[in-house]
Coordinates of C-alpha atoms in Angstrom, one line a residue:
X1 CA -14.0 20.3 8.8
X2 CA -13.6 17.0 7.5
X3 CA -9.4 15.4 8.2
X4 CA -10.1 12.3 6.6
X5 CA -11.2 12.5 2.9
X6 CA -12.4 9.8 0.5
X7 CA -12.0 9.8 -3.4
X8 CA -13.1 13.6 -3.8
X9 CA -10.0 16.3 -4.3
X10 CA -8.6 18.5 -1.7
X11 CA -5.9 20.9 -1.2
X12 CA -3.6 20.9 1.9
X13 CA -2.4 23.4 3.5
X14 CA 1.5 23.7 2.3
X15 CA 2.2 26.0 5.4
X16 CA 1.1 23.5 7.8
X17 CA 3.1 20.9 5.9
X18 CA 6.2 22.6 6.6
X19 CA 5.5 22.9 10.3
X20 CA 5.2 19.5 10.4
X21 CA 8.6 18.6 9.4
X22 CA 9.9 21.8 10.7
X23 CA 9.0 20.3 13.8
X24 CA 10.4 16.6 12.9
X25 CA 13.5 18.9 12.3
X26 CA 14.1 20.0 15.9
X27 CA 14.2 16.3 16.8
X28 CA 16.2 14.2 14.4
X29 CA 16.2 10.6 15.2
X30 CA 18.2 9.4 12.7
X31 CA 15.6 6.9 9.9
X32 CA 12.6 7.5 12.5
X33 CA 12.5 10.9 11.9
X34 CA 12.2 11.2 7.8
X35 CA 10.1 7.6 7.7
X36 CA 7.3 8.1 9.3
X37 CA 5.4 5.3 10.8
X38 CA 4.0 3.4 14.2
X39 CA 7.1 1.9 15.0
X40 CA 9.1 3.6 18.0
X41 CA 12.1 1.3 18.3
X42 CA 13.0 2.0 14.2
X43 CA 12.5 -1.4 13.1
X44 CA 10.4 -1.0 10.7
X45 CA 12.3 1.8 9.0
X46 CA 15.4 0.2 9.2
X47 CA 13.9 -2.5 7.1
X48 CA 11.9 -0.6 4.8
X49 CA 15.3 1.3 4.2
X50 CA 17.4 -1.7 3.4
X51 CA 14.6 -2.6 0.9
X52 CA 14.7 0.5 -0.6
X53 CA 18.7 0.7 -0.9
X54 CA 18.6 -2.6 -2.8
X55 CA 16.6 -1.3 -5.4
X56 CA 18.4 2.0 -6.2
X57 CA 21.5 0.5 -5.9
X58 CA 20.5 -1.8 -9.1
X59 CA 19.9 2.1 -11.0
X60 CA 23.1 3.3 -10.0
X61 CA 24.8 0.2 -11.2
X62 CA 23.4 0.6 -14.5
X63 CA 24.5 3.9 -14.7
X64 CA 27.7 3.5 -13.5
X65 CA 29.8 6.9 -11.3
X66 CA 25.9 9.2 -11.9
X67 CA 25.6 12.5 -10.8
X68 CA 22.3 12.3 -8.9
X69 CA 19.9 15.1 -8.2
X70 CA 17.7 13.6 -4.5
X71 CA 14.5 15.6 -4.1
X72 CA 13.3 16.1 -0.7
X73 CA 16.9 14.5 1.1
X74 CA 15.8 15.0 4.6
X75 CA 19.1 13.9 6.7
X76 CA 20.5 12.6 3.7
X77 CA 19.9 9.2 4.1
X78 CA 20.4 9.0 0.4
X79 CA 24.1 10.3 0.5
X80 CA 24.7 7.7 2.9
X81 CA 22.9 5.0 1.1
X82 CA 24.6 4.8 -1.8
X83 CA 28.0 6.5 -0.8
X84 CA 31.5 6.1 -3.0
X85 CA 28.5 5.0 -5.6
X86 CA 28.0 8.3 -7.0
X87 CA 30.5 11.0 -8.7
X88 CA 28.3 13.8 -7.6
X89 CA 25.1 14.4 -5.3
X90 CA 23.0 17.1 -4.7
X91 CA 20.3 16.7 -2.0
X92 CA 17.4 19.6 -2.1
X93 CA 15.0 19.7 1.3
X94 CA 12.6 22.3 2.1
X95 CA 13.8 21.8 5.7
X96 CA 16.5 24.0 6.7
X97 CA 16.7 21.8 10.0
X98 CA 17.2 18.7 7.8
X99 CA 19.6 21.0 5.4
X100 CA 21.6 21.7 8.4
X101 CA 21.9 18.5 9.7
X102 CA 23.1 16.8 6.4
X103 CA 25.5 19.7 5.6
X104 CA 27.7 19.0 8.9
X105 CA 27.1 15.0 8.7
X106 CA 28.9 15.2 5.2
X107 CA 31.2 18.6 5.4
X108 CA 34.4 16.5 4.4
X109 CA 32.9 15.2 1.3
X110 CA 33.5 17.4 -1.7
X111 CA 30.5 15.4 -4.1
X112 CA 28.1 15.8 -1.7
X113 CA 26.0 19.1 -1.6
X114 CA 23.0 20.3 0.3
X115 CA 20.6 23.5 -0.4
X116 CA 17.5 24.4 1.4
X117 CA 15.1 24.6 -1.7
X118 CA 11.8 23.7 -2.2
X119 CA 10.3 21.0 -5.0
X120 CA 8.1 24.3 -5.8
X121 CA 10.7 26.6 -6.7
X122 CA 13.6 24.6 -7.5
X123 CA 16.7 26.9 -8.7
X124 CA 17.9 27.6 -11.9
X125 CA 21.4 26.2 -11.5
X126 CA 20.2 22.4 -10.1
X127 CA 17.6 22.9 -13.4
X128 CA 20.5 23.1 -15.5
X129 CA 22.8 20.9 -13.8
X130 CA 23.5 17.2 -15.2
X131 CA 22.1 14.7 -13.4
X132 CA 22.0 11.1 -14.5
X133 CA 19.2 10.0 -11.8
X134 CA 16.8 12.0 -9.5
X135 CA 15.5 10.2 -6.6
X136 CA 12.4 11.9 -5.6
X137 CA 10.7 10.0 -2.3
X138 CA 8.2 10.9 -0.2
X139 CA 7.8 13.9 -1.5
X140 CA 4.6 14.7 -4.2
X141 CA 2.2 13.3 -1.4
X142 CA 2.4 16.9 -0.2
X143 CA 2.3 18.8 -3.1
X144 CA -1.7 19.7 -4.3
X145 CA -2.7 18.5 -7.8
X146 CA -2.5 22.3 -9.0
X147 CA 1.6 21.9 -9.0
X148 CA 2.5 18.4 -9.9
X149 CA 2.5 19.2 -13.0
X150 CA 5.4 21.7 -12.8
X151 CA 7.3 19.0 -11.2
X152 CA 7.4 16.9 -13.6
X153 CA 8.2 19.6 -16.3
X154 CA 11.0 20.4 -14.2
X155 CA 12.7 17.1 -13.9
X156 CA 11.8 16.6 -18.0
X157 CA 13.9 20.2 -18.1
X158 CA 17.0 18.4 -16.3
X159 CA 16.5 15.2 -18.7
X160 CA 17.9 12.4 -16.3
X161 CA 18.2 9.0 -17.7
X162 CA 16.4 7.6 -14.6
X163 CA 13.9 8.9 -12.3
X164 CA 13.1 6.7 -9.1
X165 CA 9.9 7.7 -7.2
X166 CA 8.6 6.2 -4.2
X167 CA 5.1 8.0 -3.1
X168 CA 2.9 6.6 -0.5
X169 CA -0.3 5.9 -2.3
X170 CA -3.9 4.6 -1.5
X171 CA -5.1 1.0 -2.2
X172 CA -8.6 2.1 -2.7
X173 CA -10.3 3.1 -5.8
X174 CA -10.2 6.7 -5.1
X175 CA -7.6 8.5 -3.2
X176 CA -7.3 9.6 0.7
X177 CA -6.6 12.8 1.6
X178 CA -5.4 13.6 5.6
X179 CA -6.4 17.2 6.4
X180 CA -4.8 18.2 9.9
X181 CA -5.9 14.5 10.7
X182 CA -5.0 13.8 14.5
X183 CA -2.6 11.2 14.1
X184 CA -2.3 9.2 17.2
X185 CA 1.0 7.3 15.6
X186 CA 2.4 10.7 14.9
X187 CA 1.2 12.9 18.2
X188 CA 0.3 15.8 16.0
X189 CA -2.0 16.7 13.4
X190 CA -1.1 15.9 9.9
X191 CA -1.6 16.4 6.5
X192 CA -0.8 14.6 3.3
X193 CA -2.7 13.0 -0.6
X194 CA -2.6 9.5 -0.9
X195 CA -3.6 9.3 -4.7
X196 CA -3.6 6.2 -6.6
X197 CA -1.1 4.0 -8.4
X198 CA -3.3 5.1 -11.9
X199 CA -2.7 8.6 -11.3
X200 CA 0.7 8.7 -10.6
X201 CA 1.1 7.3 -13.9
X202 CA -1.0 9.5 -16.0
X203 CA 1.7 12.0 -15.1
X204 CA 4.7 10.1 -15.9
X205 CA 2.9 9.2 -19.1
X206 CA 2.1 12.9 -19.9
X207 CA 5.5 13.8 -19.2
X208 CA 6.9 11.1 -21.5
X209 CA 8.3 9.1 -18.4
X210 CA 8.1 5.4 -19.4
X211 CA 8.1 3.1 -16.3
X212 CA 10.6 0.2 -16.3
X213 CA 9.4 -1.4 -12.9
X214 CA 7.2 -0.8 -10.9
X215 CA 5.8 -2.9 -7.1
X216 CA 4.7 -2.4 -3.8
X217 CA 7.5 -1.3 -1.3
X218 CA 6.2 -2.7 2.4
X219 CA 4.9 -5.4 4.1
X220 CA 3.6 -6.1 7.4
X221 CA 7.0 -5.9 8.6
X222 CA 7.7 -2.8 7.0
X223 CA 4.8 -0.5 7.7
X224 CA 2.0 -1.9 5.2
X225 CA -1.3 -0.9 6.3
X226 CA -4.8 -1.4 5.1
X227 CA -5.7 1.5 3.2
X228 CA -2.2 3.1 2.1
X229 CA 1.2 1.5 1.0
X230 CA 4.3 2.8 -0.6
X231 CA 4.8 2.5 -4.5
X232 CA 7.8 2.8 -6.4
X233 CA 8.5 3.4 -9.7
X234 CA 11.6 3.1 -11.9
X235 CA 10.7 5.6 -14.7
X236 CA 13.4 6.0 -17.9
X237 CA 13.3 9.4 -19.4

């Protein structure tokens, strides 16, 4: 079996994706543990995370109190970013670990909610709920081609007025797919789709997202590598 896949299309194994961070779970090491990279003394995610706050931040000042819907929350590291910035946050993780974890961290705050939900299968009350901005990050590298579709008709259902996504993608002319690749950074086998910048953006365009910004997120000193980066976009609905 092939782990490391050039250009053609793959699906991954979504069981063996939620292992992975099942496992990440167990272990919660604050930024470390939802930014994944080959720094050990956290770094590199504290910077890539400071980057990252700046930009959302700019959103949320636009919109001014929003009620945002944060797709695939982890810890809740958006909560925290942007806290006393929003009137209302609902963070939705596949992770019951994660869901846990966030839960207790932010108990005493009455706008802050956490469900263990799954991009896949996301429930009918969050679809129906207002939501001024969904931050979706890190997230639709580990969803096959087959259902990204569906996500995007789901956040059109919820009609925010911004959508901010931040997807690790690859710098090639095709994509990179990791099939149970043996990461030595990582210690374990691992599994995700870096597609490209172009078709990232046939979805939004298909979905009637227009982008408003878009950039590379990391540099050396912030995880860049060769073949992969992170790109974000600021999408208007």
């Amino acid at each position: 079996m092939q782990t490391r896949v050039y250009t053609d299309k793959i699906n991954i194994d979504n069981n063996s994706t939620k292992e992975f961070w099942q496992k990440r779970a167990n272990n919660i090491n604050n930024l470390q543990t939802v930014l994944l990279g080959s720094d050990n003394t956290g770094s590199e995610q504290n910077i890539r995370n400071e980057n990252e706050k700046r930009i959302v931040e700019k959103i949320v000042e636009k919109i001014q109190n929003p009620g945002i819907l944060d797709i695939g929350c982890g810890i809740g590291r958006w909560a925290e970013n942007l806290q006393n910035k929003f009137e209302y946050y609902v963070g939705v993780d596949f992770s019951e670990g994660f869901i846990n974890y966030a839960s207790k961290k932010f108990t005493n705050f009455s706008n802050v909610k956490f469900y263990n939900n799954s991009i896949l299968n996301l429930d009918k009350d969050i679809l129906t709920s207002r939501f001024n901005l969904i931050i979706c990050t890190g997230v639709l590298m580990y969803i096959n081609d087959e259902n990204i579709s569906n996500i995007f008709k789901a956040f059109r259902q919820v009609s925010p007025e911004y959508l901010y996504i931040q997807e690790s993608i690859s710098l090639m002319e095709g994509r990179l797919t990791l099939n149970k690749f043996e990461s030595k950074d990582l210690k374990t086998d691992y599994s995700a789709i870096y597609r490209t910048k172009q078709e990232y953006e046939e979805y939004f365009k298909t979905n009637a997202f227009n982008i408003i910004k878009t950039d590379l997120l990391l540099d050396n000193k912030s995880g860049a590598r060769e073949e992969t980066n992170a790109q974000y976009w600021i999408l208007k609905g």
